C-alpha cells in the first residue's frame, strides 16, 4: 500500500515566519498526481498545489510546492494570519488516491 | 461558479443503509471523473471511491469494497454513494470532489452518523 507520511505533525510559528512542510511517499510515482490542500475549521479542503509544483487558481505566490520521487515539500514563505490551518498532501497510484495524515500550522 | 451540494446524510443504525447524493453545477459534470472522500471530525481525509465519465470504471478503497457503490447520472449532474452494512467507523463527513489529476472542487459535505 502507498503511504504518505507528513512531518511535522504540528508546526508552531508566528505570522511572517517561513513554514516548511514535508510529505514522504513510500514508493515512487508520477508526480503529476501529487497535490497539497489546505483545510480550515468547518470548511472543505482547498487545492493549493497540483503536479507537485503548480499553484492552483487564486493561490498566492507565497505558497510553493517542490520535490519529486518520494519527497515533497510545501513552503509558505511568510505566514499570513489566514494561513494557519491544516495541510494535507495527496497522491494517486495503483488506481487509488491517498492522503497524508496532515500537518497543523498553528500560531505560536 | 462551481457548486457541489451533498445531501442524504443522517443518523442510521449499524447494519443500515444510506444513499448520498451530490448535485453539481458550474462545470461540465459528464466530462470529469468524480470522487467521494470522507473525514471523521477532527481527523484526516480518506478517499473512498471514484467513477469515470461513462460509469464504466470505478475504484474503491479496500475498507468499503463490497459495501459502498458509487454511481452517477450525467443527465442530472449528480453523483451518488450507496452505503450498505454501515458500521460505527463509517461515521464521518462525506465530501464529493471533482476528480482528475487533482481535486480542485469540493462540496461542503454531508454528515453520516452510524449509531444505535
PDB file of C-alpha atoms in Angstrom:
ATOM      1  CA  UNK A   1       0.000   0.000   0.000  1.00  0.00           C
ATOM      2  CA  UNK A   2       1.064   3.542  -0.687  1.00  0.00           C
ATOM      3  CA  UNK A   3       1.630   5.563   2.482  1.00  0.00           C
ATOM      4  CA  UNK A   4       2.152   9.318   2.703  1.00  0.00           C
ATOM      5  CA  UNK A   5       3.889  10.493   5.862  1.00  0.00           C
ATOM      6  CA  UNK A   6       3.687  14.178   6.676  1.00  0.00           C
ATOM      7  CA  UNK A   7       6.024  15.936   9.058  1.00  0.00           C
ATOM      8  CA  UNK A   8       5.942  17.588  11.417  1.00  0.00           C
ATOM      9  CA  UNK A   9       2.531  16.808  12.856  1.00  0.00           C
ATOM     10  CA  UNK A  10       2.226  20.332  14.185  1.00  0.00           C
ATOM     11  CA  UNK A  11       4.205  23.424  13.291  1.00  0.00           C
ATOM     12  CA  UNK A  12       4.056  26.354  15.727  1.00  0.00           C
ATOM     13  CA  UNK A  13       5.106  29.586  14.051  1.00  0.00           C
ATOM     14  CA  UNK A  14       4.450  33.302  14.156  1.00  0.00           C
ATOM     15  CA  UNK A  15       2.959  35.401  11.356  1.00  0.00           C
ATOM     16  CA  UNK A  16       5.685  36.458   8.949  1.00  0.00           C
ATOM     17  CA  UNK A  17       7.755  33.330   9.534  1.00  0.00           C
ATOM     18  CA  UNK A  18       8.539  30.695   6.933  1.00  0.00           C
ATOM     19  CA  UNK A  19       6.788  27.324   7.095  1.00  0.00           C
ATOM     20  CA  UNK A  20       8.258  24.165   5.613  1.00  0.00           C
ATOM     21  CA  UNK A  21       6.011  21.114   5.449  1.00  0.00           C
ATOM     22  CA  UNK A  22       7.220  17.704   4.319  1.00  0.00           C
ATOM     23  CA  UNK A  23       5.462  14.742   2.744  1.00  0.00           C
ATOM     24  CA  UNK A  24       7.276  11.476   2.131  1.00  0.00           C
ATOM     25  CA  UNK A  25       5.794   8.708  -0.009  1.00  0.00           C
ATOM     26  CA  UNK A  26       6.835   5.101   0.485  1.00  0.00           C
ATOM     27  CA  UNK A  27       7.175   4.408  -3.239  1.00  0.00           C
ATOM     28  CA  UNK A  28       7.885   6.340  -6.399  1.00  0.00           C
ATOM     29  CA  UNK A  29       5.020   7.511  -8.587  1.00  0.00           C
ATOM     30  CA  UNK A  30       4.205  10.080 -11.254  1.00  0.00           C
ATOM     31  CA  UNK A  31       4.477  13.461  -9.529  1.00  0.00           C
ATOM     32  CA  UNK A  32       1.853  14.943 -11.845  1.00  0.00           C
ATOM     33  CA  UNK A  33      -0.608  13.306  -9.453  1.00  0.00           C
ATOM     34  CA  UNK A  34       0.803  14.913  -6.302  1.00  0.00           C
ATOM     35  CA  UNK A  35      -1.125  17.735  -4.635  1.00  0.00           C
ATOM     36  CA  UNK A  36      -1.331  19.840  -1.494  1.00  0.00           C
ATOM     37  CA  UNK A  37      -4.550  21.007   0.166  1.00  0.00           C
ATOM     38  CA  UNK A  38      -5.352  23.492   2.910  1.00  0.00           C
ATOM     39  CA  UNK A  39      -8.259  22.947   5.263  1.00  0.00           C
ATOM     40  CA  UNK A  40      -9.633  25.425   7.760  1.00  0.00           C
ATOM     41  CA  UNK A  41     -12.125  24.509  10.524  1.00  0.00           C
ATOM     42  CA  UNK A  42     -15.612  23.940   9.203  1.00  0.00           C
ATOM     43  CA  UNK A  43     -14.511  24.150   5.570  1.00  0.00           C
ATOM     44  CA  UNK A  44     -13.831  21.693   2.795  1.00  0.00           C
ATOM     45  CA  UNK A  45     -10.232  21.219   1.701  1.00  0.00           C
ATOM     46  CA  UNK A  46      -8.932  23.718  -0.831  1.00  0.00           C
ATOM     47  CA  UNK A  47      -6.477  22.789  -3.562  1.00  0.00           C
ATOM     48  CA  UNK A  48      -3.220  24.727  -3.229  1.00  0.00           C
ATOM     49  CA  UNK A  49      -0.670  22.910  -5.365  1.00  0.00           C
ATOM     50  CA  UNK A  50      -1.031  20.302  -8.098  1.00  0.00           C
ATOM     51  CA  UNK A  51       1.540  18.426 -10.141  1.00  0.00           C
ATOM     52  CA  UNK A  52       3.880  18.844  -7.153  1.00  0.00           C
ATOM     53  CA  UNK A  53       4.725  22.459  -8.007  1.00  0.00           C
ATOM     54  CA  UNK A  54       1.905  24.253  -9.862  1.00  0.00           C
ATOM     55  CA  UNK A  55      -0.202  26.687  -7.885  1.00  0.00           C
ATOM     56  CA  UNK A  56      -3.951  26.328  -8.244  1.00  0.00           C
ATOM     57  CA  UNK A  57      -6.078  29.229  -9.418  1.00  0.00           C
ATOM     58  CA  UNK A  58      -6.054  32.124  -6.976  1.00  0.00           C
ATOM     59  CA  UNK A  59      -3.350  30.733  -4.710  1.00  0.00           C
ATOM     60  CA  UNK A  60      -0.856  33.402  -3.602  1.00  0.00           C
ATOM     61  CA  UNK A  61       2.760  33.035  -4.650  1.00  0.00           C
ATOM     62  CA  UNK A  62       3.907  32.709  -1.043  1.00  0.00           C
ATOM     63  CA  UNK A  63       2.863  29.040  -1.424  1.00  0.00           C
ATOM     64  CA  UNK A  64       5.463  26.934  -3.227  1.00  0.00           C
ATOM     65  CA  UNK A  65       5.468  23.221  -3.880  1.00  0.00           C
ATOM     66  CA  UNK A  66       8.612  21.299  -4.693  1.00  0.00           C
ATOM     67  CA  UNK A  67      10.018  17.799  -4.776  1.00  0.00           C
ATOM     68  CA  UNK A  68       9.940  14.651  -6.836  1.00  0.00           C
ATOM     69  CA  UNK A  69      10.317  10.908  -6.468  1.00  0.00           C
ATOM     70  CA  UNK A  70       9.334  10.226  -2.889  1.00  0.00           C
ATOM     71  CA  UNK A  71       9.995  13.522  -1.082  1.00  0.00           C
ATOM     72  CA  UNK A  72       7.852  16.613  -1.454  1.00  0.00           C
ATOM     73  CA  UNK A  73       7.755  19.968   0.300  1.00  0.00           C
ATOM     74  CA  UNK A  74       5.232  22.764   0.710  1.00  0.00           C
ATOM     75  CA  UNK A  75       6.799  26.073   1.660  1.00  0.00           C
ATOM     76  CA  UNK A  76       4.874  29.103   2.843  1.00  0.00           C
ATOM     77  CA  UNK A  77       7.356  31.946   2.558  1.00  0.00           C
ATOM     78  CA  UNK A  78       5.787  34.389   5.012  1.00  0.00           C
ATOM     79  CA  UNK A  79       2.839  33.215   7.055  1.00  0.00           C
ATOM     80  CA  UNK A  80      -0.258  35.366   6.909  1.00  0.00           C
ATOM     81  CA  UNK A  81      -2.938  35.084   9.626  1.00  0.00           C
ATOM     82  CA  UNK A  82      -5.216  33.228   7.198  1.00  0.00           C
ATOM     83  CA  UNK A  83      -2.578  30.548   6.554  1.00  0.00           C
ATOM     84  CA  UNK A  84      -2.953  28.919   9.966  1.00  0.00           C
ATOM     85  CA  UNK A  85      -4.738  25.720   9.062  1.00  0.00           C
ATOM     86  CA  UNK A  86      -4.198  22.016   8.416  1.00  0.00           C
ATOM     87  CA  UNK A  87      -2.370  20.972   5.265  1.00  0.00           C
ATOM     88  CA  UNK A  88      -2.680  17.628   3.519  1.00  0.00           C
ATOM     89  CA  UNK A  89      -0.637  16.047   0.762  1.00  0.00           C
ATOM     90  CA  UNK A  90      -2.233  13.647  -1.709  1.00  0.00           C
ATOM     91  CA  UNK A  91      -1.076  11.304  -4.421  1.00  0.00           C
ATOM     92  CA  UNK A  92      -2.567   8.921  -6.953  1.00  0.00           C
ATOM     93  CA  UNK A  93      -1.258   5.473  -7.688  1.00  0.00           C
ATOM     94  CA  UNK A  94      -2.451   1.907  -8.250  1.00  0.00           C
ATOM     95  CA  UNK A  95      -5.969   3.136  -9.034  1.00  0.00           C
ATOM     96  CA  UNK A  96      -6.437   4.842  -5.707  1.00  0.00           C
ATOM     97  CA  UNK A  97      -5.878   8.177  -4.032  1.00  0.00           C
ATOM     98  CA  UNK A  98      -4.082   8.516  -0.717  1.00  0.00           C
ATOM     99  CA  UNK A  99      -3.832  11.461   1.658  1.00  0.00           C
ATOM    100  CA  UNK A 100      -1.193  12.174   4.246  1.00  0.00           C
ATOM    101  CA  UNK A 101      -2.313  12.480   7.844  1.00  0.00           C
ATOM    102  CA  UNK A 102      -1.960  16.264   7.820  1.00  0.00           C
ATOM    103  CA  UNK A 103       0.264  18.957   9.300  1.00  0.00           C
ATOM    104  CA  UNK A 104      -1.324  21.553  11.533  1.00  0.00           C
ATOM    105  CA  UNK A 105       0.210  25.020  11.264  1.00  0.00           C
ATOM    106  CA  UNK A 106      -0.674  26.880  14.433  1.00  0.00           C
ATOM    107  CA  UNK A 107       0.056  30.319  15.786  1.00  0.00           C
ATOM    108  CA  UNK A 108       2.952  30.349  18.214  1.00  0.00           C
TER     109      UNK A 108
ATOM    110  CA  UNK B   1     -19.320  29.469 -10.279  1.00  0.00           C
ATOM    111  CA  UNK B   2     -18.874  25.817  -9.338  1.00  0.00           C
ATOM    112  CA  UNK B   3     -21.348  24.476  -6.809  1.00  0.00           C
ATOM    113  CA  UNK B   4     -21.341  20.987  -5.381  1.00  0.00           C
ATOM    114  CA  UNK B   5     -24.005  20.147  -2.829  1.00  0.00           C
ATOM    115  CA  UNK B   6     -24.099  16.874  -0.945  1.00  0.00           C
ATOM    116  CA  UNK B   7     -27.190  15.512   0.768  1.00  0.00           C
ATOM    117  CA  UNK B   8     -28.563  12.307   2.198  1.00  0.00           C
ATOM    118  CA  UNK B   9     -26.561  12.066   5.391  1.00  0.00           C
ATOM    119  CA  UNK B  10     -28.115  11.422   8.764  1.00  0.00           C
ATOM    120  CA  UNK B  11     -28.359   9.025  11.678  1.00  0.00           C
ATOM    121  CA  UNK B  12     -28.524   5.331  10.810  1.00  0.00           C
ATOM    122  CA  UNK B  13     -28.240   2.182  12.880  1.00  0.00           C
ATOM    123  CA  UNK B  14     -25.315  -0.203  12.478  1.00  0.00           C
ATOM    124  CA  UNK B  15     -26.023  -2.534   9.583  1.00  0.00           C
ATOM    125  CA  UNK B  16     -28.241   0.025   7.926  1.00  0.00           C
ATOM    126  CA  UNK B  17     -28.031   1.782   4.583  1.00  0.00           C
ATOM    127  CA  UNK B  18     -27.880   5.321   3.250  1.00  0.00           C
ATOM    128  CA  UNK B  19     -27.695   6.868  -0.182  1.00  0.00           C
ATOM    129  CA  UNK B  20     -25.707  10.062  -0.525  1.00  0.00           C
ATOM    130  CA  UNK B  21     -26.169  12.469  -3.408  1.00  0.00           C
ATOM    131  CA  UNK B  22     -24.063  15.279  -4.808  1.00  0.00           C
ATOM    132  CA  UNK B  23     -25.571  17.733  -7.266  1.00  0.00           C
ATOM    133  CA  UNK B  24     -23.109  19.692  -9.326  1.00  0.00           C
ATOM    134  CA  UNK B  25     -23.261  22.896 -11.358  1.00  0.00           C
ATOM    135  CA  UNK B  26     -20.746  25.245 -12.921  1.00  0.00           C
ATOM    136  CA  UNK B  27     -18.660  22.763 -14.899  1.00  0.00           C
ATOM    137  CA  UNK B  28     -19.393  20.026 -17.471  1.00  0.00           C
ATOM    138  CA  UNK B  29     -20.083  17.247 -14.989  1.00  0.00           C
ATOM    139  CA  UNK B  30     -20.128  14.487 -17.587  1.00  0.00           C
ATOM    140  CA  UNK B  31     -16.572  15.278 -18.659  1.00  0.00           C
ATOM    141  CA  UNK B  32     -14.868  14.521 -15.375  1.00  0.00           C
ATOM    142  CA  UNK B  33     -14.083  11.710 -13.009  1.00  0.00           C
ATOM    143  CA  UNK B  34     -15.728  12.217  -9.626  1.00  0.00           C
ATOM    144  CA  UNK B  35     -14.766  11.036  -6.153  1.00  0.00           C
ATOM    145  CA  UNK B  36     -16.129  10.603  -2.659  1.00  0.00           C
ATOM    146  CA  UNK B  37     -13.895  11.463   0.289  1.00  0.00           C
ATOM    147  CA  UNK B  38     -14.744  11.257   3.976  1.00  0.00           C
ATOM    148  CA  UNK B  39     -13.407  12.800   7.131  1.00  0.00           C
ATOM    149  CA  UNK B  40     -14.071  11.905  10.712  1.00  0.00           C
ATOM    150  CA  UNK B  41     -14.436  15.263  12.523  1.00  0.00           C
ATOM    151  CA  UNK B  42     -11.051  16.308  13.846  1.00  0.00           C
ATOM    152  CA  UNK B  43      -9.229  13.677  11.823  1.00  0.00           C
ATOM    153  CA  UNK B  44      -7.728  13.320   8.348  1.00  0.00           C
ATOM    154  CA  UNK B  45      -9.107  12.767   4.855  1.00  0.00           C
ATOM    155  CA  UNK B  46      -9.857   9.346   3.415  1.00  0.00           C
ATOM    156  CA  UNK B  47     -10.563   8.800  -0.267  1.00  0.00           C
ATOM    157  CA  UNK B  48     -13.351   6.245  -0.738  1.00  0.00           C
ATOM    158  CA  UNK B  49     -14.205   5.779  -4.388  1.00  0.00           C
ATOM    159  CA  UNK B  50     -14.166   7.325  -7.818  1.00  0.00           C
ATOM    160  CA  UNK B  51     -16.004   6.877 -11.087  1.00  0.00           C
ATOM    161  CA  UNK B  52     -15.123   7.762 -14.632  1.00  0.00           C
ATOM    162  CA  UNK B  53     -17.156   9.813 -17.059  1.00  0.00           C
ATOM    163  CA  UNK B  54     -19.283   6.996 -18.525  1.00  0.00           C
ATOM    164  CA  UNK B  55     -19.546   4.994 -15.282  1.00  0.00           C
ATOM    165  CA  UNK B  56     -17.671   2.054 -16.788  1.00  0.00           C
ATOM    166  CA  UNK B  57     -14.707   2.358 -14.441  1.00  0.00           C
ATOM    167  CA  UNK B  58     -14.991   2.551 -10.671  1.00  0.00           C
ATOM    168  CA  UNK B  59     -12.389   2.193  -7.969  1.00  0.00           C
ATOM    169  CA  UNK B  60     -12.795   1.794  -4.218  1.00  0.00           C
ATOM    170  CA  UNK B  61     -10.641   1.820  -1.127  1.00  0.00           C
ATOM    171  CA  UNK B  62     -10.425  -1.666   0.347  1.00  0.00           C
ATOM    172  CA  UNK B  63     -12.350  -0.781   3.508  1.00  0.00           C
ATOM    173  CA  UNK B  64     -15.567  -0.050   1.594  1.00  0.00           C
ATOM    174  CA  UNK B  65     -15.347  -2.564  -1.272  1.00  0.00           C
ATOM    175  CA  UNK B  66     -18.468  -4.684  -1.401  1.00  0.00           C
ATOM    176  CA  UNK B  67     -20.385  -2.330   0.919  1.00  0.00           C
ATOM    177  CA  UNK B  68     -20.365   1.011  -0.939  1.00  0.00           C
ATOM    178  CA  UNK B  69     -21.298   1.643  -4.558  1.00  0.00           C
ATOM    179  CA  UNK B  70     -20.510   4.822  -6.458  1.00  0.00           C
ATOM    180  CA  UNK B  71     -22.698   5.858  -9.387  1.00  0.00           C
ATOM    181  CA  UNK B  72     -23.618   8.915 -11.386  1.00  0.00           C
ATOM    182  CA  UNK B  73     -26.357  10.371 -13.576  1.00  0.00           C
ATOM    183  CA  UNK B  74     -24.791  12.731 -16.079  1.00  0.00           C
ATOM    184  CA  UNK B  75     -28.201  13.930 -17.304  1.00  0.00           C
ATOM    185  CA  UNK B  76     -28.928  15.170 -13.784  1.00  0.00           C
ATOM    186  CA  UNK B  77     -25.376  16.330 -12.957  1.00  0.00           C
ATOM    187  CA  UNK B  78     -25.480  14.047  -9.963  1.00  0.00           C
ATOM    188  CA  UNK B  79     -23.111  11.728  -8.151  1.00  0.00           C
ATOM    189  CA  UNK B  80     -24.243   9.081  -5.690  1.00  0.00           C
ATOM    190  CA  UNK B  81     -22.822   6.846  -2.994  1.00  0.00           C
ATOM    191  CA  UNK B  82     -24.899   3.895  -1.910  1.00  0.00           C
ATOM    192  CA  UNK B  83     -23.700   2.724   1.502  1.00  0.00           C
ATOM    193  CA  UNK B  84     -24.755  -0.620   2.936  1.00  0.00           C
ATOM    194  CA  UNK B  85     -23.818  -2.631   6.038  1.00  0.00           C
ATOM    195  CA  UNK B  86     -22.835   0.563   7.768  1.00  0.00           C
ATOM    196  CA  UNK B  87     -20.542   0.408  10.785  1.00  0.00           C
ATOM    197  CA  UNK B  88     -19.790   2.844  13.573  1.00  0.00           C
ATOM    198  CA  UNK B  89     -16.431   3.552  11.940  1.00  0.00           C
ATOM    199  CA  UNK B  90     -18.228   4.833   8.827  1.00  0.00           C
ATOM    200  CA  UNK B  91     -19.419   7.846  10.825  1.00  0.00           C
ATOM    201  CA  UNK B  92     -17.882  10.869   9.137  1.00  0.00           C
ATOM    202  CA  UNK B  93     -18.435  13.914   6.974  1.00  0.00           C
ATOM    203  CA  UNK B  94     -18.713  12.770   3.371  1.00  0.00           C
ATOM    204  CA  UNK B  95     -17.497  15.053   0.580  1.00  0.00           C
ATOM    205  CA  UNK B  96     -17.881  14.767  -3.163  1.00  0.00           C
ATOM    206  CA  UNK B  97     -14.986  16.115  -5.199  1.00  0.00           C
ATOM    207  CA  UNK B  98     -14.225  16.792  -8.838  1.00  0.00           C
ATOM    208  CA  UNK B  99     -11.537  14.330  -9.771  1.00  0.00           C
ATOM    209  CA  UNK B 100      -8.829  14.455 -12.399  1.00  0.00           C
ATOM    210  CA  UNK B 101      -5.140  14.853 -11.721  1.00  0.00           C
ATOM    211  CA  UNK B 102      -6.207  16.639  -8.534  1.00  0.00           C
ATOM    212  CA  UNK B 103      -9.370  17.556  -6.636  1.00  0.00           C
ATOM    213  CA  UNK B 104      -9.999  21.188  -7.494  1.00  0.00           C
ATOM    214  CA  UNK B 105     -13.588  21.466  -6.343  1.00  0.00           C
ATOM    215  CA  UNK B 106     -15.271  20.018  -3.277  1.00  0.00           C
ATOM    216  CA  UNK B 107     -18.718  20.166  -1.760  1.00  0.00           C
ATOM    217  CA  UNK B 108     -19.278  21.156   1.853  1.00  0.00           C
ATOM    218  CA  UNK B 109     -20.072  17.633   2.915  1.00  0.00           C
ATOM    219  CA  UNK B 110     -22.940  15.686   4.437  1.00  0.00           C
ATOM    220  CA  UNK B 111     -22.644  14.132   7.889  1.00  0.00           C
ATOM    221  CA  UNK B 112     -23.261  10.450   8.421  1.00  0.00           C
ATOM    222  CA  UNK B 113     -23.634   9.092  11.942  1.00  0.00           C
ATOM    223  CA  UNK B 114     -23.859   5.345  12.494  1.00  0.00           C
ATOM    224  CA  UNK B 115     -25.129   4.630  15.973  1.00  0.00           C
ATOM    225  CA  UNK B 116     -27.760   2.624  17.785  1.00  0.00           C
TER     226      UNK B 116
END
